[in-house]
């Protein structure tokens, strides 16, 4: 009997605390919502809201930058969408060697070149409205989901990309 009274009392105190907390919390100042991009039937937050996204669009002619772990973590895939083909040429330049840098893991990944396939990247002349990708070898799976990485391709550099 004493044990059940203790449990009921604890539940009542917890409920009272939750209700009181909801009453006395001051509302946050009004903010504009984070832009959301619709991708293949599901919504994802815009990773480069504000100045960063604007920078990549205006200077490099690209948007929708993303980094994803693939093939059980053995490959890290970098994707981007071209808005301005002329500005985005650097990203598809065969002579510009791409790197993915993960300061947490202390590694610098490269795009592997396979004997019969060549480099695991698209290096054709970019076209506005099309998406492109490149795959970095992550042998040993040192780069993990949630890591913040940088992608460097010639003069292009995107910092703070989160690996999905």
XYZ file of N, CA, C and O in Angstrom:
656
model
N 0.830 -1.192 0.000
C 0.000 0.000 0.000
C 0.868 1.247 0.000
O 0.617 2.162 -0.755
N 1.899 1.227 0.850
C 2.781 2.380 0.944
C 3.526 2.599 -0.376
O 3.668 3.724 -0.834
N 3.944 1.496 -1.043
C 4.666 1.590 -2.315
C 3.810 2.191 -3.408
O 4.256 3.003 -4.198
N 2.522 1.804 -3.480
C 1.654 2.335 -4.531
C 1.349 3.811 -4.290
O 1.214 4.590 -5.233
N 1.250 4.225 -3.024
C 1.047 5.642 -2.719
C 2.258 6.459 -3.130
O 2.132 7.582 -3.612
N 3.467 5.900 -2.944
C 4.693 6.588 -3.334
C 4.745 6.778 -4.845
O 5.107 7.845 -5.350
N 4.375 5.724 -5.589
C 4.399 5.793 -7.053
C 3.381 6.821 -7.544
O 3.680 7.638 -8.415
N 2.161 6.778 -6.969
C 1.141 7.747 -7.373
C 1.581 9.172 -7.055
O 1.383 10.093 -7.856
N 2.200 9.364 -5.905
C 2.682 10.689 -5.529
C 3.773 11.176 -6.467
O 3.793 12.338 -6.875
N 4.675 10.271 -6.863
C 5.762 10.640 -7.780
C 5.205 11.013 -9.141
O 5.640 11.986 -9.774
N 4.213 10.247 -9.615
C 3.598 10.537 -10.921
C 2.887 11.883 -10.886
O 2.958 12.665 -11.829
N 2.198 12.156 -9.778
C 1.477 13.426 -9.640
C 2.452 14.597 -9.634
O 2.205 15.630 -10.269
N 3.593 14.434 -8.944
C 4.595 15.509 -8.892
C 5.205 15.724 -10.282
O 5.437 16.852 -10.704
N 5.466 14.627 -11.003
C 6.036 14.731 -12.342
C 5.066 15.451 -13.269
O 5.457 16.353 -14.006
N 3.805 15.072 -13.230
C 2.785 15.715 -14.060
C 2.652 17.193 -13.708
O 2.596 18.052 -14.597
N 2.652 17.517 -12.430
C 2.561 18.917 -11.993
C 3.764 19.711 -12.491
O 3.634 20.854 -12.945
N 4.938 19.096 -12.448
C 6.151 19.775 -12.922
C 6.096 20.057 -14.412
O 6.466 21.132 -14.880
N 5.606 19.084 -15.169
C 5.501 19.263 -16.626
C 4.510 20.371 -16.952
O 4.776 21.243 -17.775
N 3.351 20.331 -16.297
C 2.337 21.361 -16.546
C 2.831 22.738 -16.132
O 2.639 23.719 -16.853
N 3.465 22.838 -14.974
C 3.971 24.130 -14.511
C 5.063 24.639 -15.438
O 5.133 25.820 -15.746
N 5.900 23.748 -15.891
C 6.980 24.150 -16.803
C 6.434 24.719 -18.096
O 6.958 25.671 -18.648
N 5.332 24.143 -18.582
C 4.723 24.635 -19.805
C 4.089 25.993 -19.631
O 4.028 26.797 -20.548
N 3.606 26.284 -18.420
C 2.946 27.561 -18.163
C 3.947 28.693 -18.025
O 3.738 29.789 -18.514
N 5.067 28.438 -17.372
C 6.013 29.496 -17.057
C 7.131 29.693 -18.083
O 7.945 30.563 -17.920
N 7.145 28.898 -19.138
C 8.170 29.071 -20.170
C 7.788 30.252 -21.032
O 6.679 30.336 -21.536
N 8.720 31.192 -21.178
C 8.420 32.354 -22.006
C 8.569 31.962 -23.469
O 9.455 31.204 -23.833
N 7.715 32.482 -24.317
C 7.797 32.127 -25.734
C 9.063 32.696 -26.360
O 9.538 33.765 -25.986
N 9.615 31.951 -27.326
C 10.807 32.404 -28.032
C 10.420 33.543 -28.967
O 9.290 33.610 -29.437
N 11.369 34.455 -29.244
C 11.053 35.525 -30.181
C 10.722 34.947 -31.556
O 11.240 33.903 -31.933
N 9.873 35.624 -32.286
C 9.459 35.135 -33.598
C 10.650 35.083 -34.538
O 11.459 35.992 -34.600
N 10.750 33.967 -35.238
C 11.816 33.786 -36.221
C 11.197 33.249 -37.491
O 10.180 32.580 -37.451
N 11.852 33.531 -38.596
C 11.361 32.945 -39.829
C 11.750 31.477 -39.826
O 12.813 31.115 -39.349
N 10.903 30.617 -40.342
C 11.214 29.195 -40.328
C 12.393 28.876 -41.233
O 12.667 29.591 -42.193
N 13.101 27.791 -40.921
C 14.220 27.354 -41.742
C 13.675 26.884 -43.080
O 12.708 26.125 -43.116
N 14.273 27.325 -44.196
C 13.798 26.879 -45.500
C 13.877 25.358 -45.603
O 14.768 24.738 -45.065
N 12.910 24.780 -46.293
C 12.867 23.340 -46.445
C 12.840 23.018 -47.928
O 12.124 23.638 -48.697
N 13.645 22.040 -48.322
C 13.690 21.635 -49.717
C 12.977 20.297 -49.863
O 13.181 19.400 -49.061
N 12.148 20.148 -50.894
C 11.455 18.886 -51.119
C 12.323 18.039 -52.035
O 12.708 18.474 -53.113
N 12.634 16.809 -51.583
C 13.493 15.931 -52.357
C 12.868 14.551 -52.434
O 12.697 13.899 -51.415
N 12.533 14.109 -53.615
C 12.040 12.760 -53.863
C 10.945 12.353 -52.883
O 11.005 11.288 -52.280
N 9.950 13.224 -52.682
C 8.811 12.868 -51.874
C 8.989 13.055 -50.381
O 8.082 12.824 -49.626
N 10.157 13.449 -49.924
C 10.318 13.694 -48.491
C 10.983 15.047 -48.295
O 11.709 15.521 -49.154
N 10.731 15.651 -47.153
C 11.270 16.974 -46.893
C 12.579 16.873 -46.128
O 12.727 16.050 -45.239
N 13.532 17.717 -46.490
C 14.805 17.796 -45.802
C 15.114 19.261 -45.549
O 14.816 20.111 -46.389
N 15.709 19.591 -44.403
C 16.033 20.986 -44.148
C 17.101 21.466 -45.123
O 17.955 20.702 -45.556
N 17.030 22.750 -45.490
C 18.041 23.344 -46.347
C 19.299 23.515 -45.512
O 19.332 24.267 -44.560
N 20.363 22.791 -45.860
C 21.595 22.788 -45.074
C 22.347 24.116 -45.162
O 23.192 24.390 -44.336
N 22.068 24.892 -46.191
C 22.797 26.138 -46.372
C 21.840 27.308 -46.461
O 21.811 28.027 -47.435
N 21.056 27.467 -45.429
C 20.145 28.597 -45.379
C 20.958 29.872 -45.206
O 22.006 29.879 -44.578
N 20.472 30.931 -45.787
C 21.128 32.224 -45.593
C 22.375 32.409 -46.430
O 22.419 32.057 -47.593
N 23.409 32.962 -45.804
C 24.613 33.392 -46.525
C 25.382 32.260 -47.192
O 25.867 32.416 -48.299
N 25.532 31.127 -46.537
C 26.323 30.038 -47.115
C 25.683 29.535 -48.406
O 26.355 29.383 -49.422
N 24.385 29.283 -48.368
C 23.693 28.822 -49.571
C 23.763 29.834 -50.688
O 23.975 29.486 -51.852
N 23.607 31.091 -50.328
C 23.689 32.177 -51.315
C 25.094 32.244 -51.920
O 25.253 32.457 -53.117
N 26.109 32.057 -51.090
C 27.503 32.072 -51.562
C 27.720 30.988 -52.620
O 28.252 31.260 -53.690
N 27.322 29.753 -52.332
C 27.531 28.659 -53.291
C 26.740 28.889 -54.571
O 27.215 28.565 -55.659
N 25.548 29.467 -54.464
C 24.752 29.751 -55.655
C 25.380 30.856 -56.503
O 25.508 30.723 -57.717
N 25.770 31.961 -55.855
C 26.290 33.111 -56.596
C 27.713 32.918 -57.115
O 28.013 33.267 -58.251
N 28.609 32.394 -56.286
C 30.020 32.283 -56.665
C 30.309 31.035 -57.485
O 31.042 31.084 -58.474
N 29.723 29.907 -57.106
C 30.057 28.636 -57.750
C 28.943 28.086 -58.635
O 29.149 27.083 -59.324
N 27.760 28.687 -58.606
C 26.671 28.241 -59.471
C 26.120 26.874 -59.115
O 25.631 26.164 -59.997
N 26.191 26.493 -57.822
C 25.686 25.185 -57.395
C 24.802 25.327 -56.157
O 24.889 26.317 -55.435
N 23.969 24.319 -55.923
C 23.132 24.257 -54.726
C 22.949 22.798 -54.348
O 23.458 21.897 -55.015
N 22.215 22.564 -53.278
C 21.886 21.208 -52.820
C 23.127 20.350 -52.591
O 23.160 19.187 -52.976
N 24.136 20.922 -51.955
C 25.343 20.167 -51.640
C 25.022 19.162 -50.538
O 24.387 19.521 -49.549
N 25.444 17.920 -50.715
C 25.226 16.918 -49.674
C 26.359 15.903 -49.683
O 26.995 15.670 -50.710
N 26.595 15.314 -48.520
C 27.619 14.283 -48.362
C 26.953 13.107 -47.656
O 26.356 13.283 -46.596
N 27.054 11.921 -48.252
C 26.388 10.745 -47.698
C 27.328 9.554 -47.640
O 28.120 9.333 -48.548
N 27.182 8.801 -46.568
C 27.908 7.548 -46.423
C 27.165 6.506 -47.261
O 25.943 6.401 -47.192
N 27.904 5.726 -48.052
C 27.287 4.713 -48.909
C 28.117 3.431 -48.857
O 29.241 3.425 -48.351
N 27.564 2.382 -49.414
C 28.254 1.090 -49.473
C 28.800 0.676 -48.113
O 29.985 0.392 -47.959
N 27.932 0.688 -47.113
C 28.280 0.303 -45.732
C 29.420 1.136 -45.161
O 30.220 0.655 -44.361
N 29.520 2.387 -45.595
C 30.530 3.290 -45.063
C 31.856 3.257 -45.794
O 32.760 4.021 -45.485
N 32.005 2.400 -46.804
C 33.262 2.284 -47.561
C 33.434 3.432 -48.558
O 34.530 3.683 -49.034
N 32.337 4.121 -48.862
C 32.352 5.215 -49.836
C 31.615 6.407 -49.241
O 30.590 6.244 -48.587
N 32.152 7.604 -49.467
C 31.465 8.840 -49.091
C 31.144 9.556 -50.401
O 32.037 9.850 -51.197
N 29.868 9.813 -50.614
C 29.408 10.388 -51.888
C 29.066 11.862 -51.696
O 28.303 12.218 -50.802
N 29.622 12.708 -52.570
C 29.351 14.146 -52.576
C 28.462 14.454 -53.770
O 28.782 14.087 -54.902
N 27.318 15.103 -53.523
C 26.359 15.451 -54.577
C 26.155 16.957 -54.610
O 26.214 17.611 -53.566
N 25.857 17.472 -55.791
C 25.537 18.890 -55.951
C 24.706 19.070 -57.205
O 24.740 18.246 -58.119
N 23.955 20.155 -57.235
C 23.108 20.485 -58.381
C 23.628 21.768 -59.003
O 23.885 22.743 -58.298
N 23.778 21.761 -60.314
C 24.327 22.909 -61.048
C 23.210 23.881 -61.421
O 22.190 23.478 -61.976
N 23.435 25.145 -61.093
C 22.518 26.214 -61.488
C 23.093 27.004 -62.657
O 22.382 27.384 -63.572
N 24.395 27.277 -62.601
C 25.095 28.048 -63.630
C 26.283 27.208 -64.109
O 27.274 27.054 -63.396
N 26.167 26.660 -65.319
C 27.179 25.743 -65.847
C 28.557 26.387 -65.948
O 29.572 25.736 -65.673
N 28.611 27.651 -66.302
C 29.896 28.324 -66.453
C 30.622 28.453 -65.107
O 31.824 28.201 -65.010
N 29.893 28.847 -64.074
C 30.493 29.002 -62.747
C 30.880 27.650 -62.138
O 31.813 27.570 -61.348
N 30.165 26.592 -62.487
C 30.374 25.270 -61.885
C 31.444 24.444 -62.590
O 31.717 23.320 -62.178
N 32.090 24.992 -63.622
C 33.097 24.238 -64.381
C 34.195 23.646 -63.494
O 34.646 22.529 -63.715
N 34.629 24.396 -62.494
C 35.714 23.939 -61.614
C 35.383 22.605 -60.956
O 36.248 21.749 -60.825
N 34.140 22.407 -60.567
C 33.761 21.182 -59.874
C 33.845 19.946 -60.767
O 34.041 18.843 -60.282
N 33.707 20.125 -62.072
C 33.764 19.006 -63.014
C 35.085 18.931 -63.778
O 35.233 18.090 -64.654
N 36.034 19.794 -63.447
C 37.318 19.834 -64.138
C 38.135 18.577 -63.841
O 38.456 18.282 -62.689
N 38.477 17.812 -64.884
C 39.240 16.562 -64.725
C 40.620 16.805 -64.117
O 41.182 15.935 -63.462
N 41.167 17.993 -64.350
C 42.518 18.303 -63.857
C 42.526 18.668 -62.372
O 43.556 18.589 -61.714
N 41.383 19.092 -61.846
C 41.290 19.480 -60.437
C 40.999 18.232 -59.604
O 39.926 17.647 -59.709
N 41.970 17.826 -58.784
C 41.789 16.625 -57.972
C 40.964 16.932 -56.726
O 41.330 17.783 -55.918
N 39.827 16.253 -56.560
C 38.975 16.506 -55.391
C 39.468 15.782 -54.128
O 40.036 14.695 -54.210
N 39.239 16.418 -52.979
C 39.578 15.842 -51.681
C 38.398 16.022 -50.746
O 37.670 17.005 -50.842
N 38.254 15.111 -49.817
C 37.295 15.258 -48.731
C 38.111 15.199 -47.451
O 38.846 14.238 -47.221
N 38.027 16.248 -46.644
C 38.840 16.358 -45.428
C 37.942 16.239 -44.208
O 36.930 16.931 -44.107
N 38.315 15.345 -43.294
C 37.588 15.174 -42.034
C 38.563 15.452 -40.897
O 39.402 14.614 -40.570
N 38.472 16.650 -40.282
C 39.393 16.993 -39.197
C 39.251 16.084 -37.970
O 40.231 15.791 -37.307
N 38.027 15.603 -37.687
C 37.836 14.726 -36.531
C 38.611 13.421 -36.698
O 39.299 12.975 -35.800
N 38.509 12.831 -37.876
C 39.196 11.565 -38.144
C 40.657 11.784 -38.537
O 41.445 10.849 -38.534
N 40.996 13.026 -38.888
C 42.365 13.332 -39.303
C 42.725 12.702 -40.640
O 43.850 12.240 -40.829
N 41.754 12.683 -41.584
C 42.012 12.060 -42.883
C 41.663 12.986 -44.043
O 40.881 13.926 -43.898
N 42.259 12.669 -45.171
C 42.001 13.368 -46.422
C 41.706 12.278 -47.456
O 42.590 11.525 -47.845
N 40.437 12.156 -47.840
C 40.028 11.114 -48.773
C 40.153 11.595 -50.213
O 40.004 12.783 -50.496
N 40.390 10.648 -51.121
C 40.500 10.963 -52.543
C 39.469 10.168 -53.327
O 38.918 9.178 -52.844
N 39.238 10.601 -54.561
C 38.360 9.885 -55.477
C 39.196 8.788 -56.115
O 40.199 9.079 -56.775
N 38.817 7.519 -55.923
C 39.615 6.440 -56.495
C 39.465 6.371 -58.010
O 38.457 6.808 -58.566
N 40.466 5.829 -58.651
C 40.442 5.627 -60.093
C 40.514 4.126 -60.350
O 41.478 3.475 -59.950
N 39.497 3.606 -60.996
C 39.447 2.177 -61.289
C 39.947 1.921 -62.702
O 39.711 2.716 -63.608
N 40.615 0.801 -62.881
C 41.273 0.485 -64.145
C 40.357 0.589 -65.359
O 40.686 1.245 -66.341
N 39.195 -0.048 -65.307
C 38.305 -0.083 -66.472
C 37.253 1.026 -66.471
O 36.651 1.308 -67.490
N 37.042 1.674 -65.320
C 35.996 2.681 -65.197
C 36.561 4.096 -65.192
O 35.939 5.028 -65.684
N 37.739 4.272 -64.622
C 38.318 5.602 -64.453
C 37.954 6.142 -63.084
O 37.596 5.386 -62.181
N 38.023 7.477 -62.933
C 37.705 8.092 -61.640
C 36.215 7.959 -61.334
O 35.381 8.061 -62.232
N 35.917 7.755 -60.051
C 34.523 7.651 -59.617
C 33.953 9.055 -59.390
O 33.700 9.473 -58.272
N 33.795 9.765 -60.505
C 33.212 11.105 -60.474
C 32.718 11.458 -61.858
O 33.155 10.886 -62.850
N 31.800 12.399 -61.896
C 31.324 12.887 -63.176
C 32.166 14.097 -63.548
O 32.308 15.027 -62.754
N 32.744 14.053 -64.738
C 33.601 15.163 -65.149
C 33.220 15.687 -66.527
O 34.013 16.340 -67.187
N 31.997 15.409 -66.957
C 31.529 15.957 -68.228
C 31.257 17.452 -68.044
O 31.190 17.952 -66.923
N 31.082 18.151 -69.140
C 30.772 19.574 -69.069
C 29.459 19.746 -68.312
O 28.460 19.125 -68.678
N 29.456 20.553 -67.239
C 28.233 20.683 -66.444
C 27.108 21.369 -67.207
O 27.352 22.225 -68.051
N 25.881 20.963 -66.893
C 24.691 21.561 -67.486
C 23.782 22.049 -66.366
O 23.588 21.350 -65.374
N 23.238 23.240 -66.549
C 22.319 23.810 -65.549
C 21.118 22.893 -65.370
O 20.592 22.346 -66.333
N 20.719 22.711 -64.103
C 19.557 21.895 -63.793
C 19.867 20.435 -63.535
O 19.007 19.687 -63.111
N 21.106 20.015 -63.795
C 21.469 18.615 -63.581
C 22.250 18.457 -62.282
O 22.950 19.363 -61.857
N 22.127 17.266 -61.701
C 22.863 16.943 -60.479
C 24.064 16.088 -60.822
O 24.012 15.269 -61.748
N 25.139 16.267 -60.058
C 26.391 15.547 -60.289
C 26.878 14.960 -58.972
O 26.445 15.367 -57.901
N 27.801 14.007 -59.060
C 28.302 13.327 -57.873
C 29.757 12.934 -58.059
O 30.277 12.900 -59.172
N 30.374 12.620 -56.946
C 31.697 11.994 -56.946
C 31.777 11.157 -55.680
O 31.104 11.449 -54.688
N 32.559 10.089 -55.749
C 32.651 9.159 -54.622
C 34.083 9.136 -54.099
O 35.033 8.980 -54.867
N 34.212 9.295 -52.786
C 35.512 9.261 -52.120
C 35.678 7.913 -51.429
O 34.757 7.435 -50.767
N 36.845 7.318 -51.569
C 37.131 6.048 -50.907
C 37.305 6.278 -49.413
O 38.089 7.120 -48.996
N 36.574 5.519 -48.602
C 36.635 5.637 -47.146
C 37.095 4.304 -46.552
O 36.445 3.731 -45.682
N 38.227 3.820 -47.072
C 38.760 2.540 -46.618
C 39.050 2.624 -45.114
O 39.652 3.580 -44.645
N 38.594 1.638 -44.373
C 38.749 1.652 -42.932
C 37.615 2.370 -42.234
O 37.571 2.436 -41.016
N 36.700 2.950 -43.011
C 35.506 3.648 -42.490
C 35.848 4.669 -41.406
O 35.202 4.733 -40.370
N 36.854 5.480 -41.665
C 37.277 6.487 -40.687
C 36.322 7.673 -40.626
O 36.113 8.262 -39.574
N 35.741 8.038 -41.777
C 34.751 9.114 -41.812
C 33.405 8.481 -41.517
O 33.017 7.498 -42.146
N 32.696 9.042 -40.537
C 31.442 8.444 -40.070
C 30.276 9.415 -40.228
O 30.473 10.623 -40.356
N 29.080 8.861 -40.202
C 27.873 9.695 -40.246
C 27.907 10.677 -39.092
O 28.291 10.331 -37.985
N 27.510 11.905 -39.377
C 27.498 12.951 -38.358
C 28.764 13.789 -38.343
O 28.776 14.874 -37.768
N 29.841 13.322 -38.970
C 31.084 14.102 -39.030
C 30.881 15.333 -39.902
O 30.136 15.301 -40.879
N 31.567 16.407 -39.548
C 31.575 17.625 -40.376
C 32.834 17.580 -41.234
O 33.936 17.470 -40.692
N 32.646 17.678 -42.537
C 33.758 17.540 -43.465
C 33.836 18.733 -44.411
O 32.894 19.520 -44.508
N 34.962 18.820 -45.107
C 35.157 19.825 -46.157
C 35.420 19.104 -47.465
O 36.113 18.085 -47.489
N 34.876 19.637 -48.549
C 35.153 19.116 -49.885
C 35.914 20.199 -50.633
O 35.480 21.350 -50.682
N 37.072 19.812 -51.183
C 37.926 20.757 -51.905
C 38.131 20.230 -53.319
O 38.544 19.080 -53.506
N 37.840 21.094 -54.314
C 38.046 20.749 -55.724
C 38.649 21.982 -56.383
O 37.938 22.953 -56.651
N 39.949 21.976 -56.604
C 40.613 23.158 -57.145
C 40.424 24.339 -56.209
O 40.717 24.253 -55.018
N 39.878 25.443 -56.728
C 39.626 26.637 -55.913
C 38.340 26.537 -55.092
O 38.114 27.316 -54.182
N 37.490 25.574 -55.425
C 36.229 25.388 -54.712
C 36.481 24.731 -53.358
O 37.265 23.793 -53.242
N 35.795 25.235 -52.339
C 35.875 24.635 -51.011
C 34.532 24.797 -50.310
O 34.024 25.913 -50.189
N 33.976 23.679 -49.843
C 32.729 23.694 -49.073
C 33.060 23.120 -47.701
O 33.459 21.975 -47.579
N 32.928 23.952 -46.662
C 33.237 23.544 -45.292
C 31.972 23.260 -44.503
O 30.917 23.821 -44.765
N 32.113 22.409 -43.486
C 31.025 22.160 -42.551
C 29.899 21.296 -43.073
O 28.799 21.315 -42.536
N 30.153 20.513 -44.127
C 29.135 19.612 -44.633
C 28.995 18.427 -43.673
O 29.997 17.864 -43.229
N 27.786 18.064 -43.329
C 27.545 16.957 -42.399
C 27.313 15.685 -43.180
O 26.473 15.639 -44.088
N 28.022 14.624 -42.827
C 27.873 13.326 -43.495
C 26.579 12.683 -43.026
O 26.372 12.499 -41.836
N 25.702 12.369 -43.975
C 24.430 11.681 -43.675
C 24.637 10.184 -43.729
O 25.402 9.666 -44.477
